[in-house]
Short mmCIF file of C-alpha atoms in Angstrom, two decimals:
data_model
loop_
_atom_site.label_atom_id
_atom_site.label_comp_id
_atom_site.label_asym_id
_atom_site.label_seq_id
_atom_site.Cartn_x
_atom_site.Cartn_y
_atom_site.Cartn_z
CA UNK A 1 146.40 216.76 91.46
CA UNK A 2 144.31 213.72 91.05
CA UNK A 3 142.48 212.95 94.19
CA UNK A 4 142.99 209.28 95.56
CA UNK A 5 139.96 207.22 95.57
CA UNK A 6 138.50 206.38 98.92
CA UNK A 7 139.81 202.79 100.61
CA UNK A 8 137.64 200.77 103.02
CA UNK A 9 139.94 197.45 104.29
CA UNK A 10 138.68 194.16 103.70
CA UNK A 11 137.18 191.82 105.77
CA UNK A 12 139.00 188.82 106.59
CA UNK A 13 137.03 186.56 103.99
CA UNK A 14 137.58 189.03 101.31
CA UNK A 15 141.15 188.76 102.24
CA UNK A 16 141.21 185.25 101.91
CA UNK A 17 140.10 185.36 98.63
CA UNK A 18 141.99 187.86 97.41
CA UNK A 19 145.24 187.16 98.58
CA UNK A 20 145.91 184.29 96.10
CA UNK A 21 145.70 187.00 93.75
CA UNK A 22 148.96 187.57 93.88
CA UNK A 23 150.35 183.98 92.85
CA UNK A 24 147.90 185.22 89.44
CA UNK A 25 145.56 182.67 90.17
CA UNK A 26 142.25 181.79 88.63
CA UNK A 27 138.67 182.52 89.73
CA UNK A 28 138.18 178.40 90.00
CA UNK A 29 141.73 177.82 91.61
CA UNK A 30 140.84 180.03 94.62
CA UNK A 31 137.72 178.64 94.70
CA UNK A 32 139.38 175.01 95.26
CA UNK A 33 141.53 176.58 97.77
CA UNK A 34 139.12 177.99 100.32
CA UNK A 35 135.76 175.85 99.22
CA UNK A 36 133.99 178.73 98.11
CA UNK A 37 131.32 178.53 95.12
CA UNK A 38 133.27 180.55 91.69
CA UNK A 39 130.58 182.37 91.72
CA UNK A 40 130.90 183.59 95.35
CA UNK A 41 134.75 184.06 94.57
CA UNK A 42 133.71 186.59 91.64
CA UNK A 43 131.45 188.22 93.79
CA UNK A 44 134.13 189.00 96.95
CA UNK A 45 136.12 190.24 94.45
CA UNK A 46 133.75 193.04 93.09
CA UNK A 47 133.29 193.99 96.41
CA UNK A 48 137.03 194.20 96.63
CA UNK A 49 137.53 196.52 94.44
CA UNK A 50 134.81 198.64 94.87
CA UNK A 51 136.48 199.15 98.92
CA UNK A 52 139.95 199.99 97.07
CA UNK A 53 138.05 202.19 94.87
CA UNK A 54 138.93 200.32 91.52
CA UNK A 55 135.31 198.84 90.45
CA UNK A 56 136.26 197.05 87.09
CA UNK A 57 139.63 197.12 87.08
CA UNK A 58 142.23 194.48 85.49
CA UNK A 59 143.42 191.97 88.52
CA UNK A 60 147.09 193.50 88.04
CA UNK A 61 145.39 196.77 88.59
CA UNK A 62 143.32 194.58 91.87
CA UNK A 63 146.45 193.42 92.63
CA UNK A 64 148.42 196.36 93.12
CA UNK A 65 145.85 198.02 94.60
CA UNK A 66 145.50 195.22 97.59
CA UNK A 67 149.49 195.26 97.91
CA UNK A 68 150.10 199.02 98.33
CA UNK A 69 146.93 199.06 101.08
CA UNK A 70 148.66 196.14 102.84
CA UNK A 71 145.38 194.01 102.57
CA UNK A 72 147.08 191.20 101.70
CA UNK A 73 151.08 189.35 101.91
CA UNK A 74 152.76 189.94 98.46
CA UNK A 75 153.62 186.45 96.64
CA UNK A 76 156.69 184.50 98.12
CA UNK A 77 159.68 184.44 95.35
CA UNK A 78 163.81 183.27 96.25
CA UNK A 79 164.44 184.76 92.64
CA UNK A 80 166.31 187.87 92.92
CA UNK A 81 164.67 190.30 90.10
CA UNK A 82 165.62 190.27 86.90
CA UNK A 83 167.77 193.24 85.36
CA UNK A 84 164.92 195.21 84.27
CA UNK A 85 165.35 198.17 81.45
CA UNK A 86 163.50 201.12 81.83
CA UNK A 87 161.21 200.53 78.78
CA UNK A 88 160.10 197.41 80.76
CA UNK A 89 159.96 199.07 84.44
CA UNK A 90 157.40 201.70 82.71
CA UNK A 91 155.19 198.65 81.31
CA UNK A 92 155.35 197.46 84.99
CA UNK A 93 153.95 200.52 86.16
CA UNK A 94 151.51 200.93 83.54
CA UNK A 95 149.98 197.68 83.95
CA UNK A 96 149.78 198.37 87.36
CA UNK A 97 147.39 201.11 86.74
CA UNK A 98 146.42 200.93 84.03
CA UNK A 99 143.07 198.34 83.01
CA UNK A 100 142.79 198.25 79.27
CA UNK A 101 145.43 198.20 76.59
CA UNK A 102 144.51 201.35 75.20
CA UNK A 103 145.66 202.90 78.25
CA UNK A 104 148.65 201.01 78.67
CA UNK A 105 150.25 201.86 75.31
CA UNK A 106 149.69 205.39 75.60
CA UNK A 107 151.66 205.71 79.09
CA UNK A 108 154.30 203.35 77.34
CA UNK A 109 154.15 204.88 73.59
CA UNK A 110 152.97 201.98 72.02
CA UNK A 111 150.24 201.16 69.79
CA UNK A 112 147.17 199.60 71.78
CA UNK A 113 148.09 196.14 69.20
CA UNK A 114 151.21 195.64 70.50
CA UNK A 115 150.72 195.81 74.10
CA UNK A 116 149.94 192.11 74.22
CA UNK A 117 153.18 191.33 72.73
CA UNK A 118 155.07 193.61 74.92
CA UNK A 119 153.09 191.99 77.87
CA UNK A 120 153.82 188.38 76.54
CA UNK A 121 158.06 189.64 76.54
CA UNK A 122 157.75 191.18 79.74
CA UNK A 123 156.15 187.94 81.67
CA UNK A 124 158.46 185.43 80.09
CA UNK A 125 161.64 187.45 81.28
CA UNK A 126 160.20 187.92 84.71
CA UNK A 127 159.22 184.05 84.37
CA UNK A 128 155.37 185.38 85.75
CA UNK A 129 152.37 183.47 85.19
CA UNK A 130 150.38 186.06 84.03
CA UNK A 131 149.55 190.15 84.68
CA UNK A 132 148.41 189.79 87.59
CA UNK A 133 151.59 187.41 88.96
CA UNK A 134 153.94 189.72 87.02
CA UNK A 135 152.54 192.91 89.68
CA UNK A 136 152.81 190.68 93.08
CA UNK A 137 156.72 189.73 91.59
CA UNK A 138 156.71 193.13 91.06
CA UNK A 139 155.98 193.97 95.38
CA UNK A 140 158.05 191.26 96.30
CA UNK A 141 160.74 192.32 94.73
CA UNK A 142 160.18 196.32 95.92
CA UNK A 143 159.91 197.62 92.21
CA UNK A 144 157.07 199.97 93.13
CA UNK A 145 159.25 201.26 96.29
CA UNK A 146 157.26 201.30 99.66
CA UNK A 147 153.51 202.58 100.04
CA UNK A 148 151.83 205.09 97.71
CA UNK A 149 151.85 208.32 98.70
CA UNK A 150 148.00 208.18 98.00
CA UNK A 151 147.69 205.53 100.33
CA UNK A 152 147.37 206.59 104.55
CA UNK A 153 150.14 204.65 106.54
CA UNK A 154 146.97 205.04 108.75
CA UNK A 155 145.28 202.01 107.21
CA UNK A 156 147.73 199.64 108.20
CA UNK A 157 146.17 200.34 111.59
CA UNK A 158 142.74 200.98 111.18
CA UNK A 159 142.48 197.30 109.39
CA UNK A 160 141.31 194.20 111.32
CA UNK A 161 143.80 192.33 113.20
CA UNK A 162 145.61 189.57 111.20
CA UNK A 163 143.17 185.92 110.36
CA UNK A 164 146.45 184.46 110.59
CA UNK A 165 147.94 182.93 114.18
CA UNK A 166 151.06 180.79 114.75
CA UNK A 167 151.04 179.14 118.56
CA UNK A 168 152.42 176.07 120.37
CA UNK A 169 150.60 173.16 120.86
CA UNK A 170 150.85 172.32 124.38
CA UNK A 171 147.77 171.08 125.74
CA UNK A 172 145.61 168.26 124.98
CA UNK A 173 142.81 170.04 123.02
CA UNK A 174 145.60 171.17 120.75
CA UNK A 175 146.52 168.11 119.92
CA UNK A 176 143.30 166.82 119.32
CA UNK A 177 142.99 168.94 116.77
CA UNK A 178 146.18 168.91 115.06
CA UNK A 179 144.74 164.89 115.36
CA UNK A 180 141.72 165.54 113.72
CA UNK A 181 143.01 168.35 111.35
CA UNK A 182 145.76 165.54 110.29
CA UNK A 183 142.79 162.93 109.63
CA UNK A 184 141.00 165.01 107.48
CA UNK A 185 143.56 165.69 105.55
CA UNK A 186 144.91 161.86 105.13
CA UNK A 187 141.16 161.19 103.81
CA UNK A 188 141.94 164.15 101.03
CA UNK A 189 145.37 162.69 100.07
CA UNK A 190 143.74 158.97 100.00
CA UNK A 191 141.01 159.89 97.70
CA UNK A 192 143.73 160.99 95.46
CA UNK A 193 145.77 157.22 95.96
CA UNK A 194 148.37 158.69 98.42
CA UNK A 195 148.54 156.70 101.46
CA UNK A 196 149.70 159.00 104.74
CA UNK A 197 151.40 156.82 107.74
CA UNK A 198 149.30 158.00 110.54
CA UNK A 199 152.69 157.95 113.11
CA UNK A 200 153.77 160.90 111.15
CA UNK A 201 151.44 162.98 112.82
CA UNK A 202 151.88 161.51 116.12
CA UNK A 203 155.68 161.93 116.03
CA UNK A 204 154.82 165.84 114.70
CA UNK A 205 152.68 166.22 117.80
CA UNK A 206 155.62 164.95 120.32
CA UNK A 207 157.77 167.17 119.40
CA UNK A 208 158.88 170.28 122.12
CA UNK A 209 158.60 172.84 119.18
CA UNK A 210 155.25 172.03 117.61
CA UNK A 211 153.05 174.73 116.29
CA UNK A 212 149.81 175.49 114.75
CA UNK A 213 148.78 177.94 112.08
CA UNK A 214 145.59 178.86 113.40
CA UNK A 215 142.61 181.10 110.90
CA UNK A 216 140.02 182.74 113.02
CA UNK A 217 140.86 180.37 115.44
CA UNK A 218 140.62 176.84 113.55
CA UNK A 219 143.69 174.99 113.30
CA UNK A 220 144.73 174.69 109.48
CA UNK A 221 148.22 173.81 109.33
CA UNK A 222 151.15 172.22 111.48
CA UNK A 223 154.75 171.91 111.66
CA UNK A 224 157.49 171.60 114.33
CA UNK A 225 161.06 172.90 114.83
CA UNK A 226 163.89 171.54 116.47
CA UNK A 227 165.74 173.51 118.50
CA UNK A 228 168.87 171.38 118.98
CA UNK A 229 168.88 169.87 115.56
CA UNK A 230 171.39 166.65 114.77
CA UNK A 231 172.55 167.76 111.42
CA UNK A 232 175.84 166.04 110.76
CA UNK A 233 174.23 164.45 107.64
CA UNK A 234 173.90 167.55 106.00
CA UNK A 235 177.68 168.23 105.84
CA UNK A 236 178.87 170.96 104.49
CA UNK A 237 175.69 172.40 104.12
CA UNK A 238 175.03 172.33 107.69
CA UNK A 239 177.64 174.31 108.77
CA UNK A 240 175.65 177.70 108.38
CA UNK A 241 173.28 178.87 110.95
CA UNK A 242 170.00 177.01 110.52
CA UNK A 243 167.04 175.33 112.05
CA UNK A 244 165.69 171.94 111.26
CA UNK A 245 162.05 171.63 110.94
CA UNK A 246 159.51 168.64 111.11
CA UNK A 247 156.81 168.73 108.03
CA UNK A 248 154.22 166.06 108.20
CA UNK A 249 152.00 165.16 104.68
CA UNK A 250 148.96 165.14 106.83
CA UNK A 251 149.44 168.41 108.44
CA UNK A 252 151.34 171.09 106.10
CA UNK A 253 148.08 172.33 104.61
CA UNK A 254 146.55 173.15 101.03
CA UNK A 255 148.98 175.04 98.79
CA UNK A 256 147.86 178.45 100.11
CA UNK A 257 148.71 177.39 103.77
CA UNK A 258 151.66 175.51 102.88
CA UNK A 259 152.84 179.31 101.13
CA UNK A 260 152.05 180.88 104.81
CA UNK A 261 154.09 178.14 106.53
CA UNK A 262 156.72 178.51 104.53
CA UNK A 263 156.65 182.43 104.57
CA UNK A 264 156.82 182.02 107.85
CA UNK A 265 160.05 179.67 108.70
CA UNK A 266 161.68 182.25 106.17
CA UNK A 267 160.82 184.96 108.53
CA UNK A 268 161.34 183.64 111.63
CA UNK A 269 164.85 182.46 110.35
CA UNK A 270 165.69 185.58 109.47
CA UNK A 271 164.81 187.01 112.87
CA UNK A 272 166.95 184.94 115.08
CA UNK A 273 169.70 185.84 112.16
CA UNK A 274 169.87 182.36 110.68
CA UNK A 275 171.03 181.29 107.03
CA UNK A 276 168.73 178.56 106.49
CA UNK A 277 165.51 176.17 107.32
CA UNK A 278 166.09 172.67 106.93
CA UNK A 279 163.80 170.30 106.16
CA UNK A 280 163.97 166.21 106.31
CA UNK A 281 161.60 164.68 104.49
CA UNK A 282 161.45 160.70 105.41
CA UNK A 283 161.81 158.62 102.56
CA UNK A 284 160.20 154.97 104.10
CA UNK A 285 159.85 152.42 101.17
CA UNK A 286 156.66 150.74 100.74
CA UNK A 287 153.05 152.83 100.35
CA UNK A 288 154.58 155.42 102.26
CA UNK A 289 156.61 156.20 99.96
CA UNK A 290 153.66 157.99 97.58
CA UNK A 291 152.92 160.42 100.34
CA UNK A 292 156.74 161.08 100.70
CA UNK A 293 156.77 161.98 97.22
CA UNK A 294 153.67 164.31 97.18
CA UNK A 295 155.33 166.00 100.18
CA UNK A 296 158.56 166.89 98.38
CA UNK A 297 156.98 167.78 94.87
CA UNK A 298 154.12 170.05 97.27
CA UNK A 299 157.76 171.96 98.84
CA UNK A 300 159.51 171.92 95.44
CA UNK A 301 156.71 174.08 94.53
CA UNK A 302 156.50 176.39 97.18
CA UNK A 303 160.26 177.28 96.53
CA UNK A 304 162.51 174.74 98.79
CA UNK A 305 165.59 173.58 97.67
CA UNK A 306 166.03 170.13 97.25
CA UNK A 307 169.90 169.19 98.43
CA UNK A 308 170.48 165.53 97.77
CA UNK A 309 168.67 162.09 96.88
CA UNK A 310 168.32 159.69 100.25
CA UNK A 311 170.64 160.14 103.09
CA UNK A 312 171.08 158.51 106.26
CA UNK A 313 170.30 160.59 109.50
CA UNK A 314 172.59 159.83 112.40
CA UNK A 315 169.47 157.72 114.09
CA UNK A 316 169.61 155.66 110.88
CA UNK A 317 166.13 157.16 109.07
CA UNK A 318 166.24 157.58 105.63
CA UNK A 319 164.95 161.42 104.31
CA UNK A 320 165.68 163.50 101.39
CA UNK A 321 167.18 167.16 102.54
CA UNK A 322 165.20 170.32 101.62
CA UNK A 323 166.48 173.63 102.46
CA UNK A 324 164.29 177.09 102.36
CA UNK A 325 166.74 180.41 102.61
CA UNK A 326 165.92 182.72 105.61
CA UNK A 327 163.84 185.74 104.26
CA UNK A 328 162.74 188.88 106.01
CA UNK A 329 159.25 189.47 105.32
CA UNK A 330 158.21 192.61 106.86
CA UNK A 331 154.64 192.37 105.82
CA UNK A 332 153.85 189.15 107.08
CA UNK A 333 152.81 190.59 110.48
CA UNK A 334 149.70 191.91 108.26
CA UNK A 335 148.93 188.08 107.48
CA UNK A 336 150.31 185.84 110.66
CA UNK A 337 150.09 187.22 114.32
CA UNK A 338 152.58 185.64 116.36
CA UNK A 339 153.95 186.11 120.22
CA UNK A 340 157.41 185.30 119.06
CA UNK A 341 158.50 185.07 122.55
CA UNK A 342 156.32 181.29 123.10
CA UNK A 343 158.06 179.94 120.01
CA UNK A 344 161.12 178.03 120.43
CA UNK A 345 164.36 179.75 119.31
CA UNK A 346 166.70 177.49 117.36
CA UNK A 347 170.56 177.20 118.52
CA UNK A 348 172.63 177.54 115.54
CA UNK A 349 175.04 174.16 115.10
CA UNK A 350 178.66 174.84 116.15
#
């Protein structure tokens, strides 16, 4: 029996730079994400894999590695799987152990020159970016089954609690940073010619059912949800159980938070036993309407569903309806600590 190779967990910065891993991101697109130098990015990453005990391995092998020691949140995906044959299922196994092709076409029975092309057939079915995406779809979608048997349940625990917090925003100093969080991020979106209205944020910050994602304490994201939500312009596709949430340009975060917020509304949905999260997205003519725009194109990408062009709300605002379907995600306790009990429950429409 082959003797599994030690595991020491990550650190929270390693984590952060490791868990876009699973979206099969690049060295320079992580980078961008958490303003690190490339070079510092390739260097957490060695030292991530010599903790999981996999110095030089592929990032599919990385990947697989960080998702069956729970170190990081496997990718969010609303496909179901595809109907995998068993020819394919073993070159998903193989290329998550296996580093070099050489290796992979013997545990397939392949030649070493055709494992690209069976790699290349494999990603375009599963519609995966690359390797290294194809594993994390892989996790999400519970191919591999639950934890290795070489990997201790026990680490779960002995990791460090999760970077990730979601709490109200109650007092002042909350809202002074959700203020200055929102500022920051209007400069960003201006220095790309999007134009943020700044009552946005104010309106956000009103709301009963605001919340913060909070890393290591530092306030990086914002949304809020309505607990009594006036749907009846949603129609039919408000009669499911559901809870309307507020999503502000300024505040919804970089692409990696904007995944954990979303993650998040999925899960919480699916807690209180709710179909859906529903999203209105204001749709103001005039300069405002860029940053509308960039805030629907930002969801589409993240995996909402967008329902209709412009509709009227029953207070007479113009929006554009996004849904997200409610989504268990038992893992995300590793990634976001939350004491459900402060966060508003929403009351399903009757």
């Amino acid at each position: 029996m082959t003797t599994a190779p030690p595991i020491t967990p990550l650190t929270e910065p390693q984590k952060r730079v490791t868990a876009p891993l699973v979206y099969g991101v690049s060295n320079e697109a992580i980078s961008a994400q958490i303003h690190l130098s490339v070079d510092g990015v390739a260097s957490q990453l060695r030292v991530a894999r010599k903790k999981l005990g996999r110095p030089g391995c592929s990032r599919a092998v990385l990947v697989h590695a960080l998702l069956t020691a729970r170190q990081v949140a496997p990718p969010v995906c609303h496909r179901p799987a595809p109907e995998f044959t068993e020819d394919e299922l073993r070159l998903l196994r193989a290329l998550s152990k296996h580093s070099l092709n050489e290796d992979i076409g013997h545990a397939i029975g392949v030649r070493a020159s055709d494992v690209r092309a069976e790699i290349d057939a494999l990603l375009a079915k599963a519609c995966a970016d690359n390797p290294a995406h194809l594993v994390g779809l892989a996790h999400a979608w519970n191919i591999f089954g639950g934890p290795s048997d070489s990997q201790p349940v026990a680490l779960a625990a002995a990791s460090a609690a999760p970077a990730y917090e979601m709490l109200p925003i109650t007092s002042d100093a909350a809202r002074a940073a959700a203020t200055a969080l929102a500022e920051d991020r209007a400069h960003l979106l201006a220095d790309q010619g999007i134009r943020v209205p700044a009552g946005s944020t104010t309106a956000l910050l009103k709301e009963p059912g605001a919340l913060g994602l909070y890393e290591d304490g530092i306030l990086v994201g914002c949304l809020a949800l309505r607990t009594r939500p006036d749907v009846r312009h949603w129609g039919a596709d408000g009669r499911d159980p559901g809870t309307l949430v507020l999503l502000d340009p300024a505040t919804v975060g970089t692409t990696q938070v904007g995944r954990l917020l979303t993650m998040w509304l999925a899960d919480h949905a699916a807690r209180r036993r709710l179909t859906w999260v529903w999203c209105d997205v204001p749709a103001p003519r005039g300069q405002a309407e860029e940053a509308s725009e960039w805030l629907l194109d930002h969801l589409h990408e993240l995996g909402w569903e967008r329902r209709s062009p412009t509709v009227l709300t029953p207070a007479g605002d113009r929006v554009v309806r996004l849904r997200l379907r409610a989504e268990a995600r038992a893992a995300l306790g590793a990634a976001i600590s939350v004491p459900h009990s402060s966060v508003p429950t929403a009351v399903p429409p009757s």
